[in-house]
mmCIF file of C-alpha atoms and ligand atoms in Angstrom:
data_model
loop_
_atom_site.group_PDB
_atom_site.id
_atom_site.type_symbol
_atom_site.label_atom_id
_atom_site.label_comp_id
_atom_site.label_asym_id
_atom_site.label_seq_id
_atom_site.Cartn_x
_atom_site.Cartn_y
_atom_site.Cartn_z
ATOM 1 C CA MET B 1 -132.364 156.444 -28.455
ATOM 2 C CA ILE B 2 -132.498 152.383 -28.802
ATOM 3 C CA PRO B 3 -129.649 151.105 -31.170
ATOM 4 C CA SER B 4 -131.231 149.609 -34.251
ATOM 5 C CA ILE B 5 -130.309 146.209 -33.058
ATOM 6 C CA LEU B 6 -132.633 145.336 -30.024
ATOM 7 C CA PRO B 7 -130.304 145.507 -27.264
ATOM 8 C CA THR B 8 -130.387 142.431 -25.954
ATOM 9 C CA TYR B 9 -126.801 141.556 -26.085
ATOM 10 C CA SER B 10 -123.075 143.111 -24.924
ATOM 11 C CA ARG B 11 -121.422 142.303 -27.422
ATOM 12 C CA ALA B 12 -117.817 141.992 -27.453
ATOM 13 C CA PRO B 13 -115.828 144.591 -29.259
ATOM 14 C CA LEU B 14 -114.790 142.194 -31.892
ATOM 15 C CA THR B 15 -116.288 142.036 -35.608
ATOM 16 C CA PHE B 16 -114.773 139.237 -37.773
ATOM 17 C CA VAL B 17 -115.287 138.770 -41.684
ATOM 18 C CA LYS B 18 -113.460 135.885 -42.415
ATOM 19 C CA GLY B 19 -113.360 132.060 -40.920
ATOM 20 C CA GLU B 20 -110.961 129.826 -41.751
ATOM 21 C CA GLY B 21 -110.615 126.293 -40.266
ATOM 22 C CA SER B 22 -110.437 126.885 -35.847
ATOM 23 C CA TRP B 23 -109.646 130.853 -37.047
ATOM 24 C CA LEU B 24 -111.666 134.069 -37.045
ATOM 25 C CA ILE B 25 -109.749 137.172 -38.773
ATOM 26 C CA GLU B 26 -110.821 140.805 -38.237
ATOM 27 C CA ALA B 27 -111.078 143.300 -40.873
ATOM 28 C CA ASP B 28 -107.638 144.302 -40.361
ATOM 29 C CA GLY B 29 -106.004 140.930 -40.328
ATOM 30 C CA ARG B 30 -106.162 140.179 -36.501
ATOM 31 C CA ARG B 31 -106.640 136.552 -36.451
ATOM 32 C CA PHE B 32 -108.322 135.067 -33.189
ATOM 33 C CA LEU B 33 -108.405 131.074 -32.201
ATOM 34 C CA ASP B 34 -111.819 130.287 -32.250
ATOM 35 C CA LEU B 35 -112.542 127.935 -29.251
ATOM 36 C CA GLY B 36 -116.187 128.926 -28.940
ATOM 37 C CA ALA B 37 -117.503 127.879 -32.614
ATOM 38 C CA GLY B 38 -120.431 129.682 -32.433
ATOM 39 C CA ILE B 39 -120.898 127.775 -29.265
ATOM 40 C CA ALA B 40 -120.436 124.424 -30.759
ATOM 41 C CA VAL B 41 -122.166 124.966 -34.077
ATOM 42 C CA ASN B 42 -119.175 125.383 -36.025
ATOM 43 C CA ALA B 43 -118.566 121.944 -35.699
ATOM 44 C CA LEU B 44 -116.218 121.175 -38.316
ATOM 45 C CA GLY B 45 -114.612 124.530 -38.203
ATOM 46 C CA HIS B 46 -114.995 127.796 -40.761
ATOM 47 C CA ALA B 47 -115.609 127.271 -44.398
ATOM 48 C CA HIS B 48 -115.293 123.430 -44.671
ATOM 49 C CA PRO B 49 -114.685 122.871 -48.215
ATOM 50 C CA LYS B 50 -117.578 119.837 -48.425
ATOM 51 C CA LEU B 51 -120.185 122.176 -46.270
ATOM 52 C CA VAL B 52 -119.457 125.137 -48.964
ATOM 53 C CA ALA B 53 -119.631 123.048 -51.455
ATOM 54 C CA ALA B 54 -123.061 121.115 -50.204
ATOM 55 C CA LEU B 55 -124.484 125.055 -49.723
ATOM 56 C CA THR B 56 -123.505 126.386 -52.954
ATOM 57 C CA ASP B 57 -124.605 123.563 -54.995
ATOM 58 C CA GLN B 58 -127.821 123.446 -53.518
ATOM 59 C CA ALA B 59 -128.040 127.226 -53.691
ATOM 60 C CA GLN B 60 -127.678 126.926 -57.888
ATOM 61 C CA ALA B 61 -130.546 124.183 -57.727
ATOM 62 C CA LEU B 62 -132.891 125.455 -55.311
ATOM 63 C CA TRP B 63 -133.431 127.022 -52.191
ATOM 64 C CA HIS B 64 -136.395 126.622 -50.503
ATOM 65 C CA THR B 65 -139.581 124.606 -51.020
ATOM 66 C CA SER B 66 -142.084 124.795 -48.761
ATOM 67 C CA ASN B 67 -142.712 121.427 -46.637
ATOM 68 C CA LEU B 68 -146.171 120.872 -48.499
ATOM 69 C CA TYR B 69 -143.646 118.936 -51.222
ATOM 70 C CA HIS B 70 -140.912 116.441 -50.875
ATOM 71 C CA ILE B 71 -137.390 117.985 -49.912
ATOM 72 C CA PRO B 72 -134.884 114.821 -51.372
ATOM 73 C CA ALA B 73 -132.176 116.159 -48.898
ATOM 74 C CA GLN B 74 -134.427 116.505 -45.590
ATOM 75 C CA GLN B 75 -135.476 112.655 -46.259
ATOM 76 C CA LYS B 76 -131.781 111.632 -46.894
ATOM 77 C CA LEU B 77 -130.884 113.358 -43.765
ATOM 78 C CA ALA B 78 -133.589 111.869 -42.096
ATOM 79 C CA ASP B 79 -132.915 108.255 -43.132
ATOM 80 C CA MET B 80 -129.280 109.057 -41.804
ATOM 81 C CA LEU B 81 -130.339 110.002 -38.579
ATOM 82 C CA VAL B 82 -133.070 107.337 -37.905
ATOM 83 C CA GLU B 83 -130.257 104.909 -38.914
ATOM 84 C CA LYS B 84 -127.463 106.350 -36.721
ATOM 85 C CA THR B 85 -129.657 106.602 -33.640
ATOM 86 C CA PHE B 86 -132.376 105.073 -31.510
ATOM 87 C CA ALA B 87 -135.012 107.265 -33.293
ATOM 88 C CA ASP B 88 -137.656 106.078 -35.862
ATOM 89 C CA THR B 89 -138.597 109.705 -36.965
ATOM 90 C CA ALA B 90 -136.932 113.201 -37.256
ATOM 91 C CA PHE B 91 -138.786 116.616 -37.379
ATOM 92 C CA PHE B 92 -136.101 119.529 -38.593
ATOM 93 C CA THR B 93 -136.694 122.928 -36.821
ATOM 94 C CA ASN B 94 -134.738 126.348 -37.493
ATOM 95 C CA SER B 95 -133.187 125.853 -33.829
ATOM 96 C CA GLY B 96 -132.532 124.230 -30.546
ATOM 97 C CA THR B 97 -135.337 126.493 -29.000
ATOM 98 C CA GLU B 98 -137.759 125.008 -31.689
ATOM 99 C CA ALA B 99 -137.455 121.471 -31.046
ATOM 100 C CA CYS B 100 -137.861 122.081 -27.441
ATOM 101 C CA GLU B 101 -141.393 123.471 -28.417
ATOM 102 C CA LEU B 102 -141.695 120.317 -30.708
ATOM 103 C CA ALA B 103 -140.929 118.240 -27.675
ATOM 104 C CA VAL B 104 -143.115 119.311 -25.245
ATOM 105 C CA LYS B 105 -145.782 119.419 -27.799
ATOM 106 C CA MET B 106 -145.480 115.788 -28.762
ATOM 107 C CA THR B 107 -145.275 114.952 -25.076
ATOM 108 C CA ARG B 108 -148.966 116.698 -24.709
ATOM 109 C CA LYS B 109 -150.337 115.042 -27.457
ATOM 110 C CA TYR B 110 -149.022 111.582 -26.929
ATOM 111 C CA TRP B 111 -150.558 111.641 -23.357
ATOM 112 C CA TYR B 112 -154.008 113.153 -24.579
ATOM 113 C CA GLU B 113 -153.978 110.337 -27.120
ATOM 114 C CA LYS B 114 -153.761 108.145 -24.433
ATOM 115 C CA GLY B 115 -156.651 109.173 -22.610
ATOM 116 C CA GLN B 116 -154.690 111.060 -20.362
ATOM 117 C CA PRO B 117 -154.919 114.905 -21.278
ATOM 118 C CA ASP B 118 -154.154 116.220 -17.720
ATOM 119 C CA ARG B 119 -150.636 114.427 -17.708
ATOM 120 C CA THR B 120 -148.945 117.170 -18.841
ATOM 121 C CA GLU B 121 -146.382 117.383 -16.035
ATOM 122 C CA ILE B 122 -142.409 117.783 -17.226
ATOM 123 C CA ILE B 123 -140.030 117.128 -14.793
ATOM 124 C CA ALA B 124 -136.949 119.528 -15.625
ATOM 125 C CA PHE B 125 -133.853 120.300 -13.791
ATOM 126 C CA ASN B 126 -132.153 123.368 -11.926
ATOM 127 C CA GLY B 127 -129.321 125.412 -13.874
ATOM 128 C CA SER B 128 -130.590 123.734 -17.615
ATOM 129 C CA PHE B 129 -130.995 125.898 -20.818
ATOM 130 C CA HIS B 130 -133.706 124.740 -23.327
ATOM 131 C CA GLY B 131 -133.533 127.745 -25.503
ATOM 132 C CA ARG B 132 -135.434 131.348 -25.184
ATOM 133 C CA SER B 133 -139.174 130.315 -26.704
ATOM 134 C CA ALA B 134 -141.841 129.872 -23.765
ATOM 135 C CA ALA B 135 -141.567 126.452 -23.622
ATOM 136 C CA GLY B 136 -137.271 126.815 -23.602
ATOM 137 C CA ILE B 137 -137.629 129.459 -20.656
ATOM 138 C CA ALA B 138 -140.323 127.815 -18.514
ATOM 139 C CA ALA B 139 -138.597 124.314 -18.770
ATOM 140 C CA ALA B 140 -135.317 125.600 -17.626
ATOM 141 C CA GLY B 141 -137.197 127.986 -14.975
ATOM 142 C CA SER B 142 -134.419 130.152 -14.158
ATOM 143 C CA GLU B 143 -135.475 133.366 -12.925
ATOM 144 C CA LYS B 144 -132.861 135.308 -15.298
ATOM 145 C CA MET B 145 -134.546 133.944 -18.274
ATOM 146 C CA THR B 146 -138.087 134.325 -16.739
ATOM 147 C CA LYS B 147 -138.279 137.249 -14.531
ATOM 148 C CA GLY B 148 -141.024 139.387 -16.786
ATOM 149 C CA PHE B 149 -142.138 137.024 -19.406
ATOM 150 C CA GLY B 150 -144.905 135.565 -17.042
ATOM 151 C CA PRO B 151 -147.748 133.539 -16.943
ATOM 152 C CA LEU B 152 -144.749 131.027 -17.967
ATOM 153 C CA LEU B 153 -145.955 127.999 -19.573
ATOM 154 C CA ALA B 154 -147.322 125.817 -16.795
ATOM 155 C CA GLY B 155 -146.328 122.164 -16.155
ATOM 156 C CA PHE B 156 -142.654 122.106 -15.312
ATOM 157 C CA THR B 157 -141.070 120.797 -11.732
ATOM 158 C CA HIS B 158 -137.577 121.653 -11.095
ATOM 159 C CA LEU B 159 -135.054 119.378 -9.276
ATOM 160 C CA PRO B 160 -131.603 119.763 -8.376
ATOM 161 C CA PHE B 161 -129.348 118.837 -11.582
ATOM 162 C CA GLY B 162 -128.127 115.575 -11.506
ATOM 163 C CA ASP B 163 -130.249 114.058 -8.214
ATOM 164 C CA LEU B 164 -131.073 110.836 -8.624
ATOM 165 C CA ASP B 165 -132.911 110.419 -5.229
ATOM 166 C CA ALA B 166 -134.695 113.886 -5.666
ATOM 167 C CA LEU B 167 -136.040 112.275 -9.296
ATOM 168 C CA LYS B 168 -137.182 108.996 -7.957
ATOM 169 C CA ALA B 169 -139.354 111.046 -4.993
ATOM 170 C CA ALA B 170 -140.960 113.602 -7.373
ATOM 171 C CA ALA B 171 -141.655 111.514 -10.398
ATOM 172 C CA SER B 172 -145.442 109.399 -10.712
ATOM 173 C CA ALA B 173 -147.561 107.795 -13.063
ATOM 174 C CA GLN B 174 -148.795 112.163 -13.586
ATOM 175 C CA THR B 175 -145.531 112.690 -14.540
ATOM 176 C CA ALA B 176 -145.564 113.172 -18.516
ATOM 177 C CA ALA B 177 -141.974 113.695 -19.306
ATOM 178 C CA ILE B 178 -138.504 114.009 -17.961
ATOM 179 C CA ILE B 179 -136.113 116.455 -19.901
ATOM 180 C CA VAL B 180 -132.163 116.618 -19.660
ATOM 181 C CA GLU B 181 -128.862 117.506 -20.845
ATOM 182 C CA PRO B 182 -126.501 114.841 -20.641
ATOM 183 C CA VAL B 183 -124.035 117.408 -20.268
ATOM 184 C CA LEU B 184 -124.936 120.904 -19.167
ATOM 185 C CA GLY B 185 -123.698 123.489 -21.147
ATOM 186 C CA GLU B 186 -125.144 127.162 -20.321
ATOM 187 C CA GLY B 187 -125.276 125.566 -16.685
ATOM 188 C CA GLY B 188 -121.177 125.128 -16.699
ATOM 189 C CA ILE B 189 -119.909 121.671 -18.617
ATOM 190 C CA VAL B 190 -121.498 119.381 -15.893
ATOM 191 C CA PRO B 191 -121.822 115.850 -17.396
ATOM 192 C CA LEU B 192 -124.317 113.279 -15.674
ATOM 193 C CA SER B 193 -122.825 110.503 -14.539
ATOM 194 C CA GLU B 194 -123.960 107.018 -16.328
ATOM 195 C CA ALA B 195 -125.689 105.989 -13.136
ATOM 196 C CA PHE B 196 -127.914 109.172 -13.320
ATOM 197 C CA LEU B 197 -128.737 108.695 -16.843
ATOM 198 C CA GLN B 198 -129.417 104.576 -16.406
ATOM 199 C CA GLY B 199 -131.216 105.609 -13.377
ATOM 200 C CA LEU B 200 -133.140 108.235 -15.441
ATOM 201 C CA ARG B 201 -134.245 105.551 -18.150
ATOM 202 C CA GLU B 202 -135.465 103.231 -15.132
ATOM 203 C CA VAL B 203 -137.431 105.747 -13.778
ATOM 204 C CA CYS B 204 -139.266 106.658 -17.187
ATOM 205 C CA ASP B 205 -139.768 103.018 -17.538
ATOM 206 C CA THR B 206 -141.403 102.441 -13.811
ATOM 207 C CA TYR B 207 -144.216 105.393 -15.395
ATOM 208 C CA GLY B 208 -144.214 104.753 -18.466
ATOM 209 C CA ILE B 209 -142.971 108.516 -18.567
ATOM 210 C CA LEU B 210 -141.285 109.952 -21.920
ATOM 211 C CA MET B 211 -137.491 110.909 -21.315
ATOM 212 C CA ILE B 212 -136.174 113.780 -23.556
ATOM 213 C CA LEU B 213 -132.722 114.452 -23.979
ATOM 214 C CA ASP B 214 -131.529 117.660 -25.041
ATOM 215 C CA GLU B 215 -128.719 116.930 -27.063
ATOM 216 C CA VAL B 216 -128.393 120.829 -28.571
ATOM 217 C CA GLN B 217 -125.005 121.508 -27.506
ATOM 218 C CA CYS B 218 -123.546 118.400 -26.529
ATOM 219 C CA GLY B 219 -124.744 116.086 -29.380
ATOM 220 C CA MET B 220 -123.385 115.534 -32.838
ATOM 221 C CA GLY B 221 -119.600 114.462 -32.105
ATOM 222 C CA ARG B 222 -118.924 117.060 -29.315
ATOM 223 C CA THR B 223 -118.453 114.309 -26.406
ATOM 224 C CA GLY B 224 -116.591 111.958 -28.574
ATOM 225 C CA ARG B 225 -119.730 110.012 -29.450
ATOM 226 C CA LEU B 226 -122.322 110.817 -31.797
ATOM 227 C CA PHE B 227 -124.731 111.717 -29.223
ATOM 228 C CA ALA B 228 -123.697 112.152 -25.739
ATOM 229 C CA HIS B 229 -126.118 109.500 -23.785
ATOM 230 C CA GLU B 230 -124.613 106.786 -25.948
ATOM 231 C CA TYR B 231 -122.212 106.337 -23.134
ATOM 232 C CA SER B 232 -125.029 105.232 -20.407
ATOM 233 C CA GLY B 233 -126.090 102.428 -22.616
ATOM 234 C CA VAL B 234 -129.433 103.630 -22.881
ATOM 235 C CA THR B 235 -131.493 105.582 -25.054
ATOM 236 C CA PRO B 236 -134.104 108.641 -24.656
ATOM 237 C CA ASP B 237 -137.804 108.659 -26.154
ATOM 238 C CA ILE B 238 -137.407 112.050 -27.964
ATOM 239 C CA MET B 239 -133.903 113.869 -28.168
ATOM 240 C CA MET B 240 -133.782 117.619 -29.229
ATOM 241 C CA VAL B 241 -130.732 118.507 -31.609
ATOM 242 C CA ALA B 242 -129.052 121.598 -33.123
ATOM 243 C CA LYS B 243 -126.176 123.906 -33.418
ATOM 244 C CA GLY B 244 -123.253 121.401 -34.427
ATOM 245 C CA ILE B 245 -126.077 119.663 -36.799
ATOM 246 C CA GLY B 246 -125.688 122.718 -39.097
ATOM 247 C CA GLY B 247 -122.382 123.414 -39.188
ATOM 248 C CA GLY B 248 -123.421 127.111 -38.978
ATOM 249 C CA PHE B 249 -126.912 127.102 -40.969
ATOM 250 C CA PRO B 250 -129.325 127.234 -38.877
ATOM 251 C CA LEU B 251 -130.706 123.609 -38.769
ATOM 252 C CA GLY B 252 -132.479 121.644 -35.699
ATOM 253 C CA CYS B 253 -134.455 118.405 -35.183
ATOM 254 C CA VAL B 254 -136.353 116.255 -32.868
ATOM 255 C CA LEU B 255 -135.571 112.617 -33.321
ATOM 256 C CA ALA B 256 -138.234 110.205 -31.576
ATOM 257 C CA THR B 257 -139.420 106.914 -31.394
ATOM 258 C CA GLU B 258 -142.330 105.491 -33.319
ATOM 259 C CA GLN B 259 -143.861 105.471 -30.095
ATOM 260 C CA ALA B 260 -142.953 108.754 -28.460
ATOM 261 C CA ALA B 261 -144.270 110.365 -31.819
ATOM 262 C CA SER B 262 -147.406 108.565 -32.240
ATOM 263 C CA GLY B 263 -149.714 111.554 -31.314
ATOM 264 C CA MET B 264 -148.221 113.675 -33.884
ATOM 265 C CA THR B 265 -150.358 113.244 -37.110
ATOM 266 C CA ALA B 266 -150.923 114.994 -40.252
ATOM 267 C CA GLY B 267 -151.262 118.678 -39.423
ATOM 268 C CA SER B 268 -150.656 118.531 -35.940
ATOM 269 C CA HIS B 269 -146.979 120.443 -36.177
ATOM 270 C CA GLY B 270 -145.364 122.384 -39.207
ATOM 271 C CA SER B 271 -142.594 124.459 -39.916
ATOM 272 C CA THR B 272 -142.053 126.872 -42.889
ATOM 273 C CA TYR B 273 -138.456 127.282 -43.067
ATOM 274 C CA GLY B 274 -138.130 123.695 -41.138
ATOM 275 C CA GLY B 275 -135.727 121.018 -43.306
ATOM 276 C CA ASN B 276 -135.777 123.538 -46.277
ATOM 277 C CA PRO B 277 -133.299 122.329 -48.907
ATOM 278 C CA LEU B 278 -130.629 124.516 -48.142
ATOM 279 C CA ALA B 279 -130.310 123.681 -44.486
ATOM 280 C CA CYS B 280 -131.077 120.251 -44.916
ATOM 281 C CA ALA B 281 -128.418 119.626 -48.059
ATOM 282 C CA VAL B 282 -125.498 121.091 -45.375
ATOM 283 C CA GLY B 283 -127.122 118.536 -42.331
ATOM 284 C CA CYS B 284 -126.564 115.348 -44.766
ATOM 285 C CA ALA B 285 -122.710 117.273 -45.278
ATOM 286 C CA VAL B 286 -122.033 117.575 -41.799
ATOM 287 C CA MET B 287 -123.219 113.880 -40.887
ATOM 288 C CA GLU B 288 -121.528 112.502 -43.705
ATOM 289 C CA GLU B 289 -118.259 113.783 -41.925
ATOM 290 C CA ILE B 290 -119.183 113.112 -38.328
ATOM 291 C CA ALA B 291 -120.832 110.022 -37.856
ATOM 292 C CA THR B 292 -118.139 108.088 -38.478
ATOM 293 C CA ASP B 293 -116.480 105.630 -36.284
ATOM 294 C CA ALA B 294 -112.625 107.170 -37.806
ATOM 295 C CA PHE B 295 -114.010 110.473 -37.167
ATOM 296 C CA LEU B 296 -115.574 110.392 -33.762
ATOM 297 C CA ALA B 297 -111.986 108.502 -32.472
ATOM 298 C CA GLU B 298 -110.211 111.689 -33.906
ATOM 299 C CA VAL B 299 -112.430 113.562 -31.509
ATOM 300 C CA ASN B 300 -111.298 111.378 -28.901
ATOM 301 C CA ARG B 301 -107.785 111.371 -29.435
ATOM 302 C CA LYS B 302 -107.658 115.536 -30.135
ATOM 303 C CA ALA B 303 -110.035 115.288 -26.764
ATOM 304 C CA GLY B 304 -107.046 113.567 -25.105
ATOM 305 C CA MET B 305 -104.610 115.690 -26.142
ATOM 306 C CA PHE B 306 -106.264 118.992 -25.379
ATOM 307 C CA ARG B 307 -107.318 117.931 -21.896
ATOM 308 C CA GLN B 308 -104.001 116.939 -21.263
ATOM 309 C CA LYS B 309 -102.689 120.279 -22.067
ATOM 310 C CA LEU B 310 -105.549 121.912 -20.070
ATOM 311 C CA GLU B 311 -104.239 119.772 -16.666
ATOM 312 C CA GLY B 312 -101.055 121.319 -17.305
ATOM 313 C CA LEU B 313 -102.336 124.597 -17.870
ATOM 314 C CA VAL B 314 -104.611 124.793 -14.409
ATOM 315 C CA ALA B 315 -101.433 123.061 -12.844
ATOM 316 C CA SER B 316 -99.128 125.818 -13.865
ATOM 317 C CA ASN B 317 -101.495 128.606 -13.068
ATOM 318 C CA PRO B 318 -103.328 127.824 -9.637
ATOM 319 C CA ASP B 319 -104.476 131.496 -9.263
ATOM 320 C CA VAL B 320 -106.597 131.896 -12.750
ATOM 321 C CA PHE B 321 -107.906 128.176 -13.168
ATOM 322 C CA GLU B 322 -109.097 125.543 -10.640
ATOM 323 C CA GLU B 323 -109.831 122.393 -12.747
ATOM 324 C CA VAL B 324 -110.608 121.146 -16.014
ATOM 325 C CA ARG B 325 -114.727 119.551 -16.483
ATOM 326 C CA GLY B 326 -116.427 117.885 -19.284
ATOM 327 C CA VAL B 327 -116.120 115.519 -21.760
ATOM 328 C CA GLY B 328 -114.854 115.100 -25.120
ATOM 329 C CA LEU B 329 -114.323 118.430 -27.047
ATOM 330 C CA MET B 330 -116.975 119.688 -24.511
ATOM 331 C CA LEU B 331 -114.399 121.094 -22.244
ATOM 332 C CA GLY B 332 -114.832 123.749 -19.632
ATOM 333 C CA LEU B 333 -112.183 125.565 -17.063
ATOM 334 C CA LYS B 334 -113.845 126.470 -14.059
ATOM 335 C CA CYS B 335 -112.246 129.974 -13.197
ATOM 336 C CA LYS B 336 -110.405 131.316 -10.088
ATOM 337 C CA VAL B 337 -111.150 134.821 -10.968
ATOM 338 C CA PRO B 338 -114.374 136.317 -12.663
ATOM 339 C CA ASN B 339 -114.530 133.995 -15.730
ATOM 340 C CA THR B 340 -115.769 137.346 -17.726
ATOM 341 C CA ASP B 341 -112.267 138.581 -16.967
ATOM 342 C CA VAL B 342 -110.517 135.382 -18.727
ATOM 343 C CA VAL B 343 -113.203 135.416 -21.714
ATOM 344 C CA ASN B 344 -112.100 139.596 -21.901
ATOM 345 C CA ALA B 345 -107.973 138.237 -21.185
ATOM 346 C CA GLY B 346 -108.572 136.075 -24.221
ATOM 347 C CA TYR B 347 -109.355 138.444 -26.835
ATOM 348 C CA GLY B 348 -106.178 140.406 -25.952
ATOM 349 C CA ALA B 349 -104.178 137.441 -26.691
ATOM 350 C CA GLY B 350 -106.213 136.346 -29.845
ATOM 351 C CA LEU B 351 -108.413 133.696 -28.266
ATOM 352 C CA LEU B 352 -111.829 132.936 -28.219
ATOM 353 C CA THR B 353 -113.705 131.248 -25.521
ATOM 354 C CA VAL B 354 -117.565 131.511 -24.045
ATOM 355 C CA PRO B 355 -118.186 132.106 -20.271
ATOM 356 C CA ALA B 356 -120.918 129.613 -18.707
ATOM 357 C CA ALA B 357 -122.511 129.349 -15.323
ATOM 358 C CA ASP B 358 -120.139 128.297 -12.396
ATOM 359 C CA ASN B 359 -117.477 130.820 -13.296
ATOM 360 C CA MET B 360 -116.575 128.492 -15.853
ATOM 361 C CA ILE B 361 -115.068 129.515 -19.772
ATOM 362 C CA ARG B 362 -116.220 126.848 -22.232
ATOM 363 C CA LEU B 363 -113.745 125.482 -24.610
ATOM 364 C CA LEU B 364 -116.068 124.230 -27.274
ATOM 365 C CA PRO B 365 -113.377 123.927 -30.672
ATOM 366 C CA ALA B 366 -114.107 122.570 -34.185
ATOM 367 C CA LEU B 367 -113.958 118.869 -34.054
ATOM 368 C CA ASN B 368 -111.668 118.894 -36.653
ATOM 369 C CA ILE B 369 -109.295 120.908 -35.097
ATOM 370 C CA PRO B 370 -105.707 120.466 -35.889
ATOM 371 C CA ASP B 371 -103.385 119.324 -33.592
ATOM 372 C CA GLU B 372 -100.977 122.581 -34.000
ATOM 373 C CA ASP B 373 -104.258 124.549 -33.161
ATOM 374 C CA ILE B 374 -104.959 122.683 -29.645
ATOM 375 C CA THR B 375 -101.025 123.366 -29.001
ATOM 376 C CA ALA B 376 -101.512 126.624 -30.048
ATOM 377 C CA ALA B 377 -104.844 126.670 -27.898
ATOM 378 C CA ALA B 378 -102.466 126.157 -24.734
ATOM 379 C CA ASP B 379 -100.382 128.581 -25.527
ATOM 380 C CA LEU B 380 -102.894 131.437 -25.788
ATOM 381 C CA LEU B 381 -104.641 130.187 -22.901
ATOM 382 C CA THR B 382 -101.161 130.302 -21.132
ATOM 383 C CA LYS B 383 -100.546 133.523 -22.245
ATOM 384 C CA THR B 384 -104.167 134.663 -21.140
ATOM 385 C CA ALA B 385 -103.555 133.631 -17.632
ATOM 386 C CA GLU B 386 -99.991 135.175 -17.402
ATOM 387 C CA SER B 387 -101.577 138.421 -18.439
ATOM 388 C CA LEU B 388 -104.241 138.359 -15.319
ATOM 389 C CA VAL B 389 -101.827 137.698 -12.567
HETATM 390 C C1 PLP R 401 -128.279 126.452 -27.266
HETATM 391 C C2 PLP R 401 -129.409 125.321 -26.892
HETATM 392 C C3 PLP R 401 -130.753 125.669 -26.864
HETATM 393 C C4 PLP R 401 -131.175 126.731 -27.636
HETATM 394 O O1 PLP R 401 -130.487 126.549 -29.186
HETATM 395 P P1 PLP R 401 -130.702 127.993 -30.101
HETATM 396 O O2 PLP R 401 -130.657 127.405 -31.538
HETATM 397 O O3 PLP R 401 -130.708 128.669 -29.018
HETATM 398 O O4 PLP R 401 -132.854 127.945 -29.652
HETATM 399 C C5 PLP R 401 -131.435 124.448 -26.097
HETATM 400 N N1 PLP R 401 -130.854 123.605 -25.637
HETATM 401 C C6 PLP R 401 -129.406 123.485 -25.515
HETATM 402 C C7 PLP R 401 -128.832 122.601 -24.498
HETATM 403 C C8 PLP R 401 -128.369 124.571 -25.837
HETATM 404 O O5 PLP R 401 -127.230 124.490 -25.576
#
């Protein structure tokens, strides 16, 4: 008999009832150090007092109004994002994949309004993840996600990840947009080089192609910059954001330049819940915490500390781990044993990590993880590795 929850997940035998900072607690009191953070969602850890206050204050006042009316928290969040990024405008969604849908619609409408309605080809990269909606799976293109779900949304071409020569060869005046994650998340924690992002921007400028960055996982301070692309000095035309921006409340957004967004006029897109008062009250509190130089400097300091410990861990456990990859607090360990064995052994040690492609485990702690919890993470990873040999 089918379970009452559609069985699309094979879940770990863990049930958490409470969260405190970087820790999750089971009903029997067992504590787990959370290095998954809901897959880079709980950017400020669990039960952050400012986020709890923002949510409960808004809940007392007003939960939801339609986007038929003005929503002050949404306006405030949009203003903050526009001030801190390349973007001129924001549209709020409930998830990353909805941001992908809009990025694709915005691209198509842009070329339609420019009198090139057939300019619909979007170049994407193998190993990417853009969500589970029709546009998301077509954009990522992997057989794992698309098999059985055809016919897929048309118009996507796939290239090897990070291959600038292939990109130069494939791009043309028929290309509508290029979409890429600055740091592959699900694909195994692979940062794109500065040179690739700069080359990508050049290719886009040559043909007028829209550059779409998917910063759903690597954005919102995760890499030690507010958004990951900032290290390259170039900016996109459209950017997808979600995960960390809601700190655990469902929230995403598409950020865009005025030019890229020019086709999206009244009535061309919408969302019932997207950018509702509860979500945006929390989103504002998250931005107020994360989008400061002092906070991001701390992320970088913590990242340096964690990385050093991870390099030591790899050196001391060469039978289990091969290398450390990543940037900021978007880190991963390439495993020599099956990554799922490491994740499962972590559960035994009281540690939560997340698997990714290329036999990686992902370490995506809360961005404000206390130093002593970084030390605890290294100790629990050592314990995990030792339990495997
Ligand atoms: C998680 C993720 C998505 C999809 O976000 P959802 O909120 O699950 O729809 C899209 N792109 C990237 C890079 C992601 O990590």
